[in-house]
PDB file of N, CA and C in Angstrom:
ATOM      1  N   MET A   1       5.967   3.912  21.856  1.00 77.00           N
ATOM      2  CA  MET A   1       7.650   4.215  22.577  1.00 77.00           C
ATOM      3  C   MET A   1       8.224   4.358  20.895  1.00 77.00           C
ATOM      4  N   SER A   2       9.167   5.401  20.781  1.00 78.00           N
ATOM      5  CA  SER A   2      10.178   5.466  19.977  1.00 78.00           C
ATOM      6  C   SER A   2      10.472   4.305  18.931  1.00 78.00           C
ATOM      7  N   GLY A   3      10.511   4.162  17.668  1.00 84.00           N
ATOM      8  CA  GLY A   3      11.130   3.089  17.190  1.00 84.00           C
ATOM      9  C   GLY A   3      10.117   1.713  17.254  1.00 84.00           C
ATOM     10  N   SER A   4       9.331   1.814  17.675  1.00 91.00           N
ATOM     11  CA  SER A   4       7.851   0.881  18.040  1.00 91.00           C
ATOM     12  C   SER A   4       7.372   0.700  17.029  1.00 91.00           C
ATOM     13  N   THR A   5       6.319  -0.223  16.552  1.00 93.00           N
ATOM     14  CA  THR A   5       5.295  -0.310  15.510  1.00 93.00           C
ATOM     15  C   THR A   5       3.777   0.182  16.252  1.00 93.00           C
ATOM     16  N   LEU A   6       3.638   0.920  15.319  1.00 91.00           N
ATOM     17  CA  LEU A   6       2.178   1.677  16.122  1.00 91.00           C
ATOM     18  C   LEU A   6       1.068   1.319  15.263  1.00 91.00           C
ATOM     19  N   ASN A   7       0.003   0.861  15.476  1.00 92.00           N
ATOM     20  CA  ASN A   7      -1.202   0.014  14.932  1.00 92.00           C
ATOM     21  C   ASN A   7      -2.203   1.204  15.107  1.00 92.00           C
ATOM     22  N   PHE A   8      -3.304   1.464  13.991  1.00 88.00           N
ATOM     23  CA  PHE A   8      -4.025   2.568  14.300  1.00 88.00           C
ATOM     24  C   PHE A   8      -5.263   2.510  12.809  1.00 88.00           C
ATOM     25  N   GLY A   9      -6.354   3.198  13.129  1.00 86.00           N
ATOM     26  CA  GLY A   9      -7.176   2.922  12.208  1.00 86.00           C
ATOM     27  C   GLY A   9      -7.774   4.413  11.778  1.00 86.00           C
ATOM     28  N   TRP A  10      -8.596   4.268  10.912  1.00 81.00           N
ATOM     29  CA  TRP A  10      -9.090   5.862  10.736  1.00 81.00           C
ATOM     30  C   TRP A  10     -10.510   5.532   9.906  1.00 81.00           C
ATOM     31  N   SER A  11     -11.232   6.150   9.509  1.00 78.00           N
ATOM     32  CA  SER A  11     -12.837   6.080   8.471  1.00 78.00           C
ATOM     33  C   SER A  11     -12.128   6.535   7.267  1.00 78.00           C
ATOM     34  N   PRO A  12     -12.039   5.637   6.289  1.00 69.00           N
ATOM     35  CA  PRO A  12     -11.814   5.750   5.081  1.00 69.00           C
ATOM     36  C   PRO A  12     -12.650   6.266   4.394  1.00 69.00           C
ATOM     37  N   ASN A  13     -14.239   6.083   4.400  1.00 68.00           N
ATOM     38  CA  ASN A  13     -14.816   7.493   3.597  1.00 68.00           C
ATOM     39  C   ASN A  13     -14.885   8.624   4.663  1.00 68.00           C
ATOM     40  N   THR A  14     -14.552   9.041   5.401  1.00 61.00           N
ATOM     41  CA  THR A  14     -14.800  10.236   5.649  1.00 61.00           C
ATOM     42  C   THR A  14     -13.292  11.033   5.555  1.00 61.00           C
ATOM     43  N   ASN A  15     -13.476  11.861   4.209  1.00 54.00           N
ATOM     44  CA  ASN A  15     -12.446  12.944   3.791  1.00 54.00           C
ATOM     45  C   ASN A  15     -13.073  13.446   3.020  1.00 54.00           C
ATOM     46  N   ASN A  16     -12.206  14.326   2.571  1.00 51.00           N
ATOM     47  CA  ASN A  16     -12.581  15.353   1.363  1.00 51.00           C
ATOM     48  C   ASN A  16     -12.091  14.896  -0.146  1.00 51.00           C
ATOM     49  N   PHE A  17     -11.563  13.433  -0.070  1.00 48.00           N
ATOM     50  CA  PHE A  17     -11.230  12.712  -1.549  1.00 48.00           C
ATOM     51  C   PHE A  17     -12.053  12.151  -2.314  1.00 48.00           C
ATOM     52  N   SER A  18     -12.217  12.112  -3.749  1.00 44.00           N
ATOM     53  CA  SER A  18     -13.134  11.394  -4.068  1.00 44.00           C
ATOM     54  C   SER A  18     -12.947   9.667  -4.392  1.00 44.00           C
ATOM     55  N   THR A  19     -11.866   9.573  -3.527  1.00 46.00           N
ATOM     56  CA  THR A  19     -11.988   7.689  -2.880  1.00 46.00           C
ATOM     57  C   THR A  19     -11.508   7.727  -1.728  1.00 46.00           C
ATOM     58  N   PRO A  20     -11.820   6.546  -1.511  1.00 47.00           N
ATOM     59  CA  PRO A  20     -11.947   6.212  -0.107  1.00 47.00           C
ATOM     60  C   PRO A  20     -10.308   6.350   0.023  1.00 47.00           C
ATOM     61  N   VAL A  21      -9.866   6.573   1.453  1.00 51.00           N
ATOM     62  CA  VAL A  21      -8.518   6.560   1.975  1.00 51.00           C
ATOM     63  C   VAL A  21      -8.075   5.253   2.311  1.00 51.00           C
ATOM     64  N   GLY A  22      -6.914   4.790   1.962  1.00 52.00           N
ATOM     65  CA  GLY A  22      -6.441   3.615   1.810  1.00 52.00           C
ATOM     66  C   GLY A  22      -7.176   2.739   0.769  1.00 52.00           C
ATOM     67  N   THR A  23      -7.577   2.774  -0.239  1.00 52.00           N
ATOM     68  CA  THR A  23      -7.676   2.029  -1.186  1.00 52.00           C
ATOM     69  C   THR A  23      -6.727   1.010  -2.119  1.00 52.00           C
ATOM     70  N   THR A  24      -7.093  -0.013  -2.299  1.00 55.00           N
ATOM     71  CA  THR A  24      -6.250  -0.921  -2.955  1.00 55.00           C
ATOM     72  C   THR A  24      -5.139  -0.232  -3.922  1.00 55.00           C
ATOM     73  N   GLY A  25      -3.808  -0.326  -3.429  1.00 61.00           N
ATOM     74  CA  GLY A  25      -2.816   0.208  -4.591  1.00 61.00           C
ATOM     75  C   GLY A  25      -2.500   1.420  -4.113  1.00 61.00           C
ATOM     76  N   GLN A  26      -3.443   2.055  -3.448  1.00 73.00           N
ATOM     77  CA  GLN A  26      -2.758   3.535  -2.936  1.00 73.00           C
ATOM     78  C   GLN A  26      -1.854   3.468  -1.482  1.00 73.00           C
ATOM     79  N   ASP A  27      -0.530   4.210  -2.060  1.00 85.00           N
ATOM     80  CA  ASP A  27       0.667   4.303  -0.902  1.00 85.00           C
ATOM     81  C   ASP A  27       0.138   5.449  -0.107  1.00 85.00           C
ATOM     82  N   LEU A  28       0.400   5.355   1.029  1.00 89.00           N
ATOM     83  CA  LEU A  28      -0.079   5.929   2.186  1.00 89.00           C
ATOM     84  C   LEU A  28       1.146   5.993   3.468  1.00 89.00           C
ATOM     85  N   TYR A  29       1.277   7.282   3.809  1.00 92.00           N
ATOM     86  CA  TYR A  29       2.081   7.621   4.592  1.00 92.00           C
ATOM     87  C   TYR A  29       1.479   8.378   5.799  1.00 92.00           C
ATOM     88  N   LEU A  30       2.504   8.154   7.227  1.00 92.00           N
ATOM     89  CA  LEU A  30       2.303   8.710   8.078  1.00 92.00           C
ATOM     90  C   LEU A  30       2.948  10.331   8.484  1.00 92.00           C
ATOM     91  N   ALA A  31       2.790  11.124   8.311  1.00 92.00           N
ATOM     92  CA  ALA A  31       3.586  12.611   8.592  1.00 92.00           C
ATOM     93  C   ALA A  31       3.815  13.052  10.083  1.00 92.00           C
ATOM     94  N   ILE A  32       4.753  12.943  10.411  1.00 91.00           N
ATOM     95  CA  ILE A  32       4.789  13.266  11.734  1.00 91.00           C
ATOM     96  C   ILE A  32       5.676  14.456  12.321  1.00 91.00           C
ATOM     97  N   THR A  33       4.907  15.173  13.060  1.00 88.00           N
ATOM     98  CA  THR A  33       5.474  16.746  13.311  1.00 88.00           C
ATOM     99  C   THR A  33       6.158  16.522  14.619  1.00 88.00           C
ATOM    100  N   HIS A  34       7.153  17.380  14.715  1.00 83.00           N
ATOM    101  CA  HIS A  34       7.641  17.087  16.209  1.00 83.00           C
ATOM    102  C   HIS A  34       8.322  18.890  16.644  1.00 83.00           C
ATOM    103  N   ALA A  35       8.405  19.182  17.858  1.00 79.00           N
ATOM    104  CA  ALA A  35       9.191  20.765  17.746  1.00 79.00           C
ATOM    105  C   ALA A  35      10.397  20.761  17.201  1.00 79.00           C
ATOM    106  N   ASN A  36      11.124  19.814  17.233  1.00 71.00           N
ATOM    107  CA  ASN A  36      12.773  19.887  16.989  1.00 71.00           C
ATOM    108  C   ASN A  36      12.917  19.498  15.620  1.00 71.00           C
ATOM    109  N   VAL A  37      11.988  19.041  14.582  1.00 71.00           N
ATOM    110  CA  VAL A  37      12.513  19.081  13.673  1.00 71.00           C
ATOM    111  C   VAL A  37      11.446  20.128  12.657  1.00 71.00           C
ATOM    112  N   SER A  38      12.216  20.487  11.840  1.00 74.00           N
ATOM    113  CA  SER A  38      11.143  21.576  10.966  1.00 74.00           C
ATOM    114  C   SER A  38      10.347  21.449   9.710  1.00 74.00           C
ATOM    115  N   ASP A  39      10.773  20.036   9.097  1.00 81.00           N
ATOM    116  CA  ASP A  39      10.023  19.562   8.394  1.00 81.00           C
ATOM    117  C   ASP A  39       9.427  18.239   8.728  1.00 81.00           C
ATOM    118  N   PRO A  40       8.238  17.826   8.548  1.00 88.00           N
ATOM    119  CA  PRO A  40       7.544  16.336   8.825  1.00 88.00           C
ATOM    120  C   PRO A  40       8.226  15.222   8.286  1.00 88.00           C
ATOM    121  N   ILE A  41       8.396  14.478   9.398  1.00 91.00           N
ATOM    122  CA  ILE A  41       9.205  13.112   8.717  1.00 91.00           C
ATOM    123  C   ILE A  41       8.075  11.899   8.397  1.00 91.00           C
ATOM    124  N   TYR A  42       8.264  11.405   7.345  1.00 92.00           N
ATOM    125  CA  TYR A  42       7.908  10.777   6.525  1.00 92.00           C
ATOM    126  C   TYR A  42       7.329   9.256   6.562  1.00 92.00           C
ATOM    127  N   GLN A  43       6.845   8.397   7.300  1.00 94.00           N
ATOM    128  CA  GLN A  43       7.003   6.643   7.460  1.00 94.00           C
ATOM    129  C   GLN A  43       5.945   6.211   6.726  1.00 94.00           C
ATOM    130  N   GLN A  44       6.412   4.935   5.809  1.00 94.00           N
ATOM    131  CA  GLN A  44       5.369   4.480   5.068  1.00 94.00           C
ATOM    132  C   GLN A  44       4.413   3.678   5.476  1.00 94.00           C
ATOM    133  N   VAL A  45       3.166   3.513   5.877  1.00 93.00           N
ATOM    134  CA  VAL A  45       1.973   2.783   6.174  1.00 93.00           C
ATOM    135  C   VAL A  45       1.699   1.264   5.179  1.00 93.00           C
ATOM    136  N   GLN A  46       1.794   0.360   6.290  1.00 91.00           N
ATOM    137  CA  GLN A  46       1.349  -1.036   5.520  1.00 91.00           C
ATOM    138  C   GLN A  46       0.025  -1.294   6.139  1.00 91.00           C
ATOM    139  N   THR A  47      -1.072  -1.092   4.917  1.00 87.00           N
ATOM    140  CA  THR A  47      -2.405  -1.179   5.127  1.00 87.00           C
ATOM    141  C   THR A  47      -2.528  -2.550   5.611  1.00 87.00           C
ATOM    142  N   THR A  48      -3.452  -2.843   6.712  1.00 87.00           N
ATOM    143  CA  THR A  48      -3.714  -4.243   6.870  1.00 87.00           C
ATOM    144  C   THR A  48      -4.944  -4.316   6.983  1.00 87.00           C
ATOM    145  N   GLY A  49      -6.135  -3.648   6.565  1.00 83.00           N
ATOM    146  CA  GLY A  49      -7.371  -3.786   6.105  1.00 83.00           C
ATOM    147  C   GLY A  49      -8.081  -2.562   6.054  1.00 83.00           C
ATOM    148  N   GLN A  50      -9.028  -2.482   5.625  1.00 80.00           N
ATOM    149  CA  GLN A  50      -9.771  -1.293   5.471  1.00 80.00           C
ATOM    150  C   GLN A  50      -9.794  -0.478   6.267  1.00 80.00           C
ATOM    151  N   GLY A  51      -9.338   0.803   6.454  1.00 82.00           N
ATOM    152  CA  GLY A  51      -9.428   1.578   7.539  1.00 82.00           C
ATOM    153  C   GLY A  51      -8.411   1.152   8.656  1.00 82.00           C
ATOM    154  N   GLN A  52      -7.325   0.107   8.422  1.00 87.00           N
ATOM    155  CA  GLN A  52      -6.397  -0.201   9.446  1.00 87.00           C
ATOM    156  C   GLN A  52      -4.861   0.050   8.555  1.00 87.00           C
ATOM    157  N   GLY A  53      -3.734  -0.005   9.592  1.00 89.00           N
ATOM    158  CA  GLY A  53      -2.671   0.327   9.138  1.00 89.00           C
ATOM    159  C   GLY A  53      -1.618   0.255  10.319  1.00 89.00           C
ATOM    160  N   THR A  54      -0.135  -0.591   9.879  1.00 92.00           N
ATOM    161  CA  THR A  54       0.763  -0.082  11.186  1.00 92.00           C
ATOM    162  C   THR A  54       1.891   0.598  10.372  1.00 92.00           C
ATOM    163  N   VAL A  55       2.801   1.128  10.955  1.00 94.00           N
ATOM    164  CA  VAL A  55       3.432   2.024  10.585  1.00 94.00           C
ATOM    165  C   VAL A  55       4.950   1.770  11.624  1.00 94.00           C
ATOM    166  N   GLN A  56       6.148   1.742  11.158  1.00 94.00           N
ATOM    167  CA  GLN A  56       7.199   1.874  12.018  1.00 94.00           C
ATOM    168  C   GLN A  56       7.686   3.195  12.877  1.00 94.00           C
ATOM    169  N   LEU A  57       7.403   3.758  14.019  1.00 91.00           N
ATOM    170  CA  LEU A  57       8.068   4.872  14.509  1.00 91.00           C
ATOM    171  C   LEU A  57       9.481   5.083  14.248  1.00 91.00           C
ATOM    172  N   PRO A  58       9.878   6.416  13.667  1.00 87.00           N
ATOM    173  CA  PRO A  58      11.309   6.594  14.251  1.00 87.00           C
ATOM    174  C   PRO A  58      12.286   6.422  15.458  1.00 87.00           C
ATOM    175  N   GLU A  59      13.230   6.543  15.292  1.00 87.00           N
ATOM    176  CA  GLU A  59      13.941   6.375  16.560  1.00 87.00           C
ATOM    177  C   GLU A  59      14.106   7.895  16.764  1.00 87.00           C
ATOM    178  N   GLY A  60      14.536   7.652  18.398  1.00 85.00           N
ATOM    179  CA  GLY A  60      14.572   9.194  18.688  1.00 85.00           C
ATOM    180  C   GLY A  60      13.851  10.468  18.674  1.00 85.00           C
ATOM    181  N   LEU A  61      12.486  10.161  18.741  1.00 84.00           N
ATOM    182  CA  LEU A  61      11.541  10.952  19.143  1.00 84.00           C
ATOM    183  C   LEU A  61      10.914  10.595  20.320  1.00 84.00           C
ATOM    184  N   SER A  62      11.012  11.975  20.880  1.00 86.00           N
ATOM    185  CA  SER A  62      10.325  11.840  22.448  1.00 86.00           C
ATOM    186  C   SER A  62       9.162  12.885  23.165  1.00 86.00           C
ATOM    187  N   GLY A  63       8.253  12.543  23.600  1.00 89.00           N
ATOM    188  CA  GLY A  63       7.478  13.737  23.654  1.00 89.00           C
ATOM    189  C   GLY A  63       5.969  13.674  22.800  1.00 89.00           C
ATOM    190  N   VAL A  64       5.420  14.787  22.950  1.00 91.00           N
ATOM    191  CA  VAL A  64       4.341  15.086  21.836  1.00 91.00           C
ATOM    192  C   VAL A  64       5.208  15.526  20.841  1.00 91.00           C
ATOM    193  N   VAL A  65       4.138  14.331  19.503  1.00 91.00           N
ATOM    194  CA  VAL A  65       4.229  14.636  18.083  1.00 91.00           C
ATOM    195  C   VAL A  65       2.738  14.573  17.639  1.00 91.00           C
ATOM    196  N   TYR A  66       2.592  14.958  16.240  1.00 91.00           N
ATOM    197  CA  TYR A  66       1.471  14.924  15.869  1.00 91.00           C
ATOM    198  C   TYR A  66       1.518  14.232  14.644  1.00 91.00           C
ATOM    199  N   ALA A  67       0.467  13.292  14.194  1.00 92.00           N
ATOM    200  CA  ALA A  67       0.486  12.405  13.068  1.00 92.00           C
ATOM    201  C   ALA A  67      -0.493  12.936  12.013  1.00 92.00           C
ATOM    202  N   ALA A  68      -0.454  12.596  10.985  1.00 90.00           N
ATOM    203  CA  ALA A  68      -1.404  12.848   9.747  1.00 90.00           C
ATOM    204  C   ALA A  68      -1.296  11.484   8.869  1.00 90.00           C
ATOM    205  N   LEU A  69      -2.263  11.162   8.157  1.00 90.00           N
ATOM    206  CA  LEU A  69      -2.380  10.034   7.539  1.00 90.00           C
ATOM    207  C   LEU A  69      -2.229  11.252   6.232  1.00 90.00           C
ATOM    208  N   THR A  70      -1.540  10.970   5.131  1.00 89.00           N
ATOM    209  CA  THR A  70      -1.284  11.555   3.763  1.00 89.00           C
ATOM    210  C   THR A  70      -0.515  10.397   2.899  1.00 89.00           C
ATOM    211  N   ALA A  71      -1.092  11.208   1.497  1.00 86.00           N
ATOM    212  CA  ALA A  71      -0.554  10.281   0.445  1.00 86.00           C
ATOM    213  C   ALA A  71       0.489  11.052  -0.276  1.00 86.00           C
ATOM    214  N   SER A  72       0.984  11.794   0.353  1.00 86.00           N
ATOM    215  CA  SER A  72       2.658  12.405   0.212  1.00 86.00           C
ATOM    216  C   SER A  72       3.869  11.285   0.873  1.00 86.00           C
ATOM    217  N   SER A  73       4.882  11.387   0.141  1.00 87.00           N
ATOM    218  CA  SER A  73       5.496  10.611   0.716  1.00 87.00           C
ATOM    219  C   SER A  73       6.744  11.358   1.339  1.00 87.00           C
ATOM    220  N   GLY A  74       7.020  12.447   1.363  1.00 85.00           N
ATOM    221  CA  GLY A  74       7.763  13.528   1.788  1.00 85.00           C
ATOM    222  C   GLY A  74       7.805  14.749   1.302  1.00 85.00           C
ATOM    223  N   ASP A  75       7.102  15.371   0.251  1.00 81.00           N
ATOM    224  CA  ASP A  75       7.567  16.379  -0.485  1.00 81.00           C
ATOM    225  C   ASP A  75       6.857  17.548  -0.227  1.00 81.00           C
ATOM    226  N   LEU A  76       6.073  17.584   1.286  1.00 84.00           N
ATOM    227  CA  LEU A  76       5.258  18.895   1.259  1.00 84.00           C
ATOM    228  C   LEU A  76       6.062  19.076   2.463  1.00 84.00           C
ATOM    229  N   THR A  77       6.030  20.423   2.812  1.00 82.00           N
ATOM    230  CA  THR A  77       6.074  21.701   3.817  1.00 82.00           C
ATOM    231  C   THR A  77       5.206  20.793   5.120  1.00 82.00           C
ATOM    232  N   TYR A  78       5.682  21.540   6.320  1.00 80.00           N
ATOM    233  CA  TYR A  78       4.677  21.374   7.013  1.00 80.00           C
ATOM    234  C   TYR A  78       3.408  22.379   7.041  1.00 80.00           C
ATOM    235  N   HIS A  79       3.341  23.411   6.406  1.00 82.00           N
ATOM    236  CA  HIS A  79       2.462  24.245   6.024  1.00 82.00           C
ATOM    237  C   HIS A  79       1.360  23.397   4.785  1.00 82.00           C
ATOM    238  N   GLU A  80       2.448  23.355   3.834  1.00 85.00           N
ATOM    239  CA  GLU A  80       1.257  22.674   2.808  1.00 85.00           C
ATOM    240  C   GLU A  80       0.533  21.177   3.236  1.00 85.00           C
ATOM    241  N   LEU A  81       1.368  20.337   4.179  1.00 83.00           N
ATOM    242  CA  LEU A  81       0.656  19.060   4.801  1.00 83.00           C
ATOM    243  C   LEU A  81      -0.634  19.548   5.554  1.00 83.00           C
ATOM    244  N   THR A  82      -0.395  20.747   6.404  1.00 79.00           N
ATOM    245  CA  THR A  82      -1.717  21.315   7.140  1.00 79.00           C
ATOM    246  C   THR A  82      -2.836  21.652   6.329  1.00 79.00           C
ATOM    247  N   THR A  83      -2.338  22.380   5.283  1.00 82.00           N
ATOM    248  CA  THR A  83      -3.694  23.094   4.447  1.00 82.00           C
ATOM    249  C   THR A  83      -4.531  22.285   3.250  1.00 82.00           C
ATOM    250  N   THR A  84      -3.215  21.253   2.595  1.00 79.00           N
ATOM    251  CA  THR A  84      -3.934  20.516   2.066  1.00 79.00           C
ATOM    252  C   THR A  84      -3.588  18.812   1.728  1.00 79.00           C
ATOM    253  N   GLY A  85      -2.403  18.748   2.748  1.00 80.00           N
ATOM    254  CA  GLY A  85      -2.055  17.372   1.986  1.00 80.00           C
ATOM    255  C   GLY A  85      -2.528  16.003   3.376  1.00 80.00           C
ATOM    256  N   THR A  86      -3.267  16.644   4.326  1.00 81.00           N
ATOM    257  CA  THR A  86      -4.191  15.643   5.370  1.00 81.00           C
ATOM    258  C   THR A  86      -5.306  14.877   4.768  1.00 81.00           C
ATOM    259  N   MET A  87      -4.945  13.510   4.916  1.00 81.00           N
ATOM    260  CA  MET A  87      -6.227  12.568   4.334  1.00 81.00           C
ATOM    261  C   MET A  87      -6.754  12.622   5.824  1.00 81.00           C
ATOM    262  N   ALA A  88      -6.268  12.264   6.911  1.00 81.00           N
ATOM    263  CA  ALA A  88      -6.999  11.913   8.452  1.00 81.00           C
ATOM    264  C   ALA A  88      -5.822  12.581   9.678  1.00 81.00           C
ATOM    265  N   GLY A  89      -6.354  12.787  10.316  1.00 83.00           N
ATOM    266  CA  GLY A  89      -5.825  13.213  11.867  1.00 83.00           C
ATOM    267  C   GLY A  89      -5.583  14.732  11.890  1.00 83.00           C
ATOM    268  N   PRO A  90      -4.902  15.571  12.276  1.00 87.00           N
ATOM    269  CA  PRO A  90      -3.936  14.723  12.898  1.00 87.00           C
ATOM    270  C   PRO A  90      -4.213  14.302  14.218  1.00 87.00           C
ATOM    271  N   ALA A  91      -3.463  13.044  14.850  1.00 90.00           N
ATOM    272  CA  ALA A  91      -3.599  12.381  15.572  1.00 90.00           C
ATOM    273  C   ALA A  91      -2.205  12.944  17.049  1.00 90.00           C
ATOM    274  N   GLN A  92      -2.795  13.392  18.178  1.00 93.00           N
ATOM    275  CA  GLN A  92      -1.536  13.247  19.210  1.00 93.00           C
ATOM    276  C   GLN A  92      -1.018  12.100  19.510  1.00 93.00           C
ATOM    277  N   LEU A  93       0.611  12.114  19.698  1.00 91.00           N
ATOM    278  CA  LEU A  93       0.836  10.824  20.185  1.00 91.00           C
ATOM    279  C   LEU A  93       1.792  11.478  21.261  1.00 91.00           C
ATOM    280  N   VAL A  94       2.102  10.478  22.050  1.00 91.00           N
ATOM    281  CA  VAL A  94       3.005  10.708  23.401  1.00 91.00           C
ATOM    282  C   VAL A  94       4.085  10.039  23.206  1.00 91.00           C
ATOM    283  N   LEU A  95       5.657   9.916  23.263  1.00 87.00           N
ATOM    284  CA  LEU A  95       6.357   9.042  23.143  1.00 87.00           C
ATOM    285  C   LEU A  95       7.378   9.093  23.684  1.00 87.00           C
ATOM    286  N   SER A  96       7.864   7.733  24.142  1.00 82.00           N
ATOM    287  CA  SER A  96       8.928   8.009  25.458  1.00 82.00           C
ATOM    288  C   SER A  96      10.329   7.089  24.913  1.00 82.00           C
TER     289      SER A  96
END
């Protein structure tokens, strides 16, 4: 649901980067794209274990959204996120 906490996981060693995704001290964000917004919405991920985290979903979103794990805190456009900024994903979410 919109506004709730999402628990999710990823494979920390399956990516195109030199260090595993979610390495200690690495800030991670979930970039959420939706048909009604022009740029991704970035929410900080709280890492709960290796390849595991939680994130607070923004209020007011509904329907199908796409979420991608990134190290960017909001400086990437939709195009930059899809071409170079995604570390894991995208995943399709259906929010109500």
